[in-house]
XYZ file of N, CA, C and O in Angstrom:
292
model
N -16.197 -35.357 29.164
C -17.229 -35.985 28.497
C -17.213 -37.530 28.443
O -18.187 -38.169 28.301
N -16.014 -38.075 28.728
C -15.913 -39.541 28.684
C -16.814 -40.232 29.644
O -17.286 -41.321 29.335
N -17.114 -39.629 30.807
C -18.035 -40.293 31.769
C -19.482 -39.991 31.397
O -20.354 -40.777 31.805
N -19.761 -38.946 30.704
C -21.149 -38.544 30.412
C -21.684 -39.152 29.106
O -22.840 -39.417 28.992
N -20.815 -39.432 28.168
C -21.232 -39.929 26.856
C -20.422 -41.198 26.499
O -19.240 -41.148 26.520
N -21.084 -42.256 26.097
C -20.424 -43.496 25.761
C -19.765 -43.348 24.439
O -20.172 -42.491 23.597
N -18.699 -44.127 24.146
C -18.084 -44.085 22.794
C -19.066 -44.419 21.739
O -19.015 -43.886 20.667
N -20.033 -45.323 22.006
C -21.029 -45.678 20.941
C -21.885 -44.441 20.582
O -22.082 -44.175 19.394
N -22.325 -43.696 21.547
C -23.101 -42.550 21.234
C -22.270 -41.500 20.534
O -22.692 -40.816 19.578
N -20.981 -41.276 21.071
C -20.196 -40.358 20.387
C -19.874 -40.668 18.978
O -19.960 -39.798 18.103
N -19.683 -41.954 18.682
C -19.431 -42.338 17.271
C -20.658 -42.134 16.374
O -20.493 -42.120 15.251
N -21.807 -41.968 16.998
C -22.995 -41.823 16.225
C -22.968 -40.369 15.598
O -23.410 -40.136 14.498
N -22.420 -39.431 16.343
C -22.443 -38.078 15.989
C -21.151 -37.492 15.337
O -21.181 -36.470 14.788
N -20.023 -38.236 15.613
C -18.705 -37.678 15.033
C -17.896 -38.917 14.724
O -18.106 -39.978 15.053
N -16.869 -38.613 13.802
C -15.905 -39.627 13.534
C -14.640 -39.288 14.004
O -14.173 -38.057 13.902
N -13.848 -40.208 14.430
C -12.443 -39.936 14.850
C -11.624 -41.181 14.432
O -12.123 -42.250 14.395
N -10.335 -40.909 14.251
C -9.475 -42.049 13.932
C -8.062 -41.619 13.688
O -7.886 -40.345 13.461
N -7.159 -42.473 13.560
C -5.742 -42.099 13.280
C -5.691 -41.781 11.751
O -6.468 -42.171 11.074
N -4.653 -41.086 11.428
C -4.501 -40.638 10.075
C -4.626 -41.850 9.018
O -5.142 -41.725 7.939
N -4.049 -42.963 9.394
C -3.954 -44.106 8.599
C -5.331 -44.760 8.251
O -5.451 -45.474 7.267
N -6.340 -44.470 9.093
C -7.654 -45.205 8.937
C -8.873 -44.218 8.747
O -9.910 -44.716 8.314
N -8.680 -42.923 8.961
C -9.736 -42.066 8.963
C -10.473 -41.969 7.634
O -11.681 -41.891 7.472
N -9.715 -41.912 6.518
C -10.239 -41.695 5.147
C -11.156 -42.937 4.870
O -12.244 -42.770 4.310
N -10.712 -44.088 5.152
C -11.543 -45.350 4.931
C -12.803 -45.290 5.713
O -13.947 -45.579 5.309
N -12.729 -44.879 6.997
C -13.890 -44.804 7.831
C -14.870 -43.746 7.316
O -16.074 -43.917 7.234
N -14.372 -42.547 6.882
C -15.219 -41.493 6.345
C -15.849 -41.991 5.113
O -17.045 -41.795 4.750
N -15.095 -42.663 4.271
C -15.603 -43.184 2.912
C -16.697 -44.179 3.126
O -17.781 -44.165 2.423
N -16.560 -45.136 4.060
C -17.583 -46.128 4.349
C -18.846 -45.560 4.917
O -19.970 -45.937 4.450
N -18.677 -44.566 5.762
C -19.900 -43.983 6.349
C -20.572 -42.909 5.563
O -21.771 -42.742 5.575
N -19.775 -42.003 4.894
C -20.260 -40.835 4.263
C -20.130 -40.810 2.691
O -20.646 -39.913 2.092
N -19.342 -41.764 2.130
C -19.089 -41.725 0.704
C -20.450 -41.731 -0.142
O -21.286 -42.492 0.061
N -20.556 -40.775 -0.955
C -21.735 -40.549 -1.869
C -22.880 -39.947 -1.163
O -23.852 -39.671 -1.770
N -22.717 -39.555 0.099
C -23.865 -38.969 0.838
C -23.691 -37.495 1.093
O -24.749 -36.795 1.336
N -22.495 -36.937 1.175
C -22.199 -35.544 1.523
C -21.229 -35.021 0.478
O -20.512 -35.691 -0.192
N -21.252 -33.701 0.473
C -20.241 -32.978 -0.351
C -19.113 -32.390 0.368
O -18.146 -32.130 -0.193
N -19.231 -32.247 1.645
C -18.200 -31.641 2.486
C -18.056 -32.328 3.781
O -19.009 -32.818 4.438
N -16.806 -32.316 4.326
C -16.572 -32.895 5.624
C -15.595 -31.948 6.283
O -14.561 -31.570 5.647
N -15.911 -31.615 7.481
C -15.004 -30.715 8.311
C -13.939 -31.572 8.953
O -14.235 -32.485 9.610
N -12.742 -31.113 8.859
C -11.579 -31.756 9.330
C -10.777 -30.878 10.276
O -9.968 -30.036 9.756
N -11.068 -30.893 11.555
C -10.286 -29.980 12.460
C -8.868 -30.456 12.525
O -8.639 -31.699 12.639
N -7.906 -29.630 12.545
C -6.496 -29.979 12.592
C -6.093 -30.014 14.055
O -6.286 -29.081 14.839
N -5.454 -31.133 14.476
C -4.970 -31.261 15.901
C -3.892 -30.326 16.122
O -3.154 -29.925 15.169
N -3.678 -29.921 17.372
C -2.623 -29.047 17.704
C -1.200 -29.587 17.288
O -0.321 -28.943 16.980
N -1.155 -30.956 17.239
C 0.108 -31.620 16.907
C 0.205 -31.969 15.462
O 1.007 -32.792 15.023
N -0.525 -31.203 14.654
C -0.596 -31.575 13.160
C 0.833 -31.494 12.521
O 1.139 -32.232 11.583
N 1.543 -30.510 12.930
C 2.917 -30.381 12.411
C 3.774 -31.584 12.554
O 4.531 -32.026 11.659
N 3.642 -32.301 13.623
C 4.548 -33.530 13.913
C 4.110 -34.640 12.981
O 4.954 -35.456 12.557
N 2.856 -34.711 12.551
C 2.387 -35.822 11.659
C 1.985 -35.349 10.396
O 1.161 -35.807 9.644
N 2.675 -34.238 9.883
C 2.281 -33.603 8.672
C 2.209 -34.477 7.389
O 1.309 -34.388 6.668
N 3.167 -35.330 7.285
C 3.109 -36.299 6.145
C 1.960 -37.211 6.202
O 1.247 -37.398 5.178
N 1.624 -37.749 7.313
C 0.515 -38.633 7.526
C -0.773 -37.886 7.348
O -1.770 -38.331 6.672
N -0.890 -36.619 7.818
C -2.038 -35.835 7.654
C -2.331 -35.447 6.171
O -3.305 -35.591 5.624
N -1.191 -35.186 5.476
C -1.325 -34.889 4.033
C -1.840 -36.095 3.277
O -2.658 -35.947 2.405
N -1.346 -37.301 3.566
C -1.829 -38.522 3.028
C -3.287 -38.735 3.223
O -4.058 -39.142 2.339
N -3.703 -38.510 4.517
C -5.091 -38.719 4.939
C -5.986 -37.795 4.113
O -7.069 -38.195 3.651
N -5.620 -36.540 3.999
C -6.448 -35.551 3.238
C -6.452 -35.900 1.849
O -7.583 -35.764 1.192
N -5.390 -36.321 1.261
C -5.394 -36.744 -0.179
C -6.301 -37.986 -0.425
O -7.160 -38.010 -1.363
N -6.409 -38.877 0.540
C -7.246 -39.986 0.469
C -8.717 -39.579 0.605
O -9.580 -40.140 -0.095
N -8.990 -38.629 1.505
C -10.405 -38.093 1.594
C -10.851 -37.426 0.402
O -12.084 -37.495 0.125
N -9.933 -36.802 -0.315
C -10.326 -36.089 -1.616
C -10.852 -37.113 -2.657
O -11.545 -36.803 -3.597
N -10.513 -38.358 -2.480
C -10.915 -39.397 -3.424
C -12.251 -40.081 -3.036
O -12.797 -40.787 -3.911
N -12.883 -39.663 -1.957
C -14.164 -40.199 -1.554
C -15.240 -39.603 -2.440
O -15.274 -38.385 -2.600
N -16.096 -40.503 -2.990
C -17.140 -39.833 -3.836
C -18.008 -39.027 -3.053
O -18.362 -39.259 -1.889
N -18.528 -37.931 -3.683
C -19.424 -36.898 -3.112
C -20.862 -37.193 -3.425
O -21.086 -37.891 -4.411
N -21.840 -36.577 -2.738
C -23.190 -36.693 -3.096
C -23.428 -36.127 -4.496
O -24.299 -36.632 -5.277
N -22.830 -35.092 -4.818
C -22.977 -34.382 -6.187
C -22.533 -35.382 -7.208
O -23.154 -35.436 -8.265
N -21.513 -36.198 -7.032
C -21.066 -37.049 -8.066
C -22.079 -38.284 -8.243
O -22.113 -38.817 -9.297
N -22.859 -38.495 -7.218
C -23.828 -39.564 -7.244
C -25.211 -39.196 -7.593
O -26.091 -39.902 -7.841
N -25.375 -37.811 -7.824
C -26.730 -37.290 -8.075
C -27.076 -37.717 -9.471
O -26.261 -37.689 -10.406
N -28.309 -38.081 -9.649
C -28.784 -38.507 -10.974
C -29.692 -37.369 -11.567
O -30.427 -36.758 -10.792
N -29.636 -37.087 -12.812
C -30.408 -36.115 -13.447
C -31.827 -36.525 -13.398
O -32.224 -37.670 -13.406
N -32.730 -35.475 -13.157
C -34.100 -35.758 -13.061
C -34.756 -35.377 -14.374
O -34.305 -34.587 -15.120
N -35.954 -36.003 -14.652
C -36.675 -35.680 -15.868
C -36.582 -36.776 -16.808
O -36.756 -37.086 -17.768
């Protein structure tokens, strides 16, 4: 895919990043807009288990759309 799709186009449709930065990136782009984010686990997840655990904990702190919903009426 690297030759067929530029990084800019790819970044429009998906997010990727190292464990240390992915939660901030997801929060900036999707915070308050969505209720769920799919996080596929890499095959090497066991090697970076502590960093993955920290990243998932940080993602749980991202505000959801439901939390930002305002009552109508």
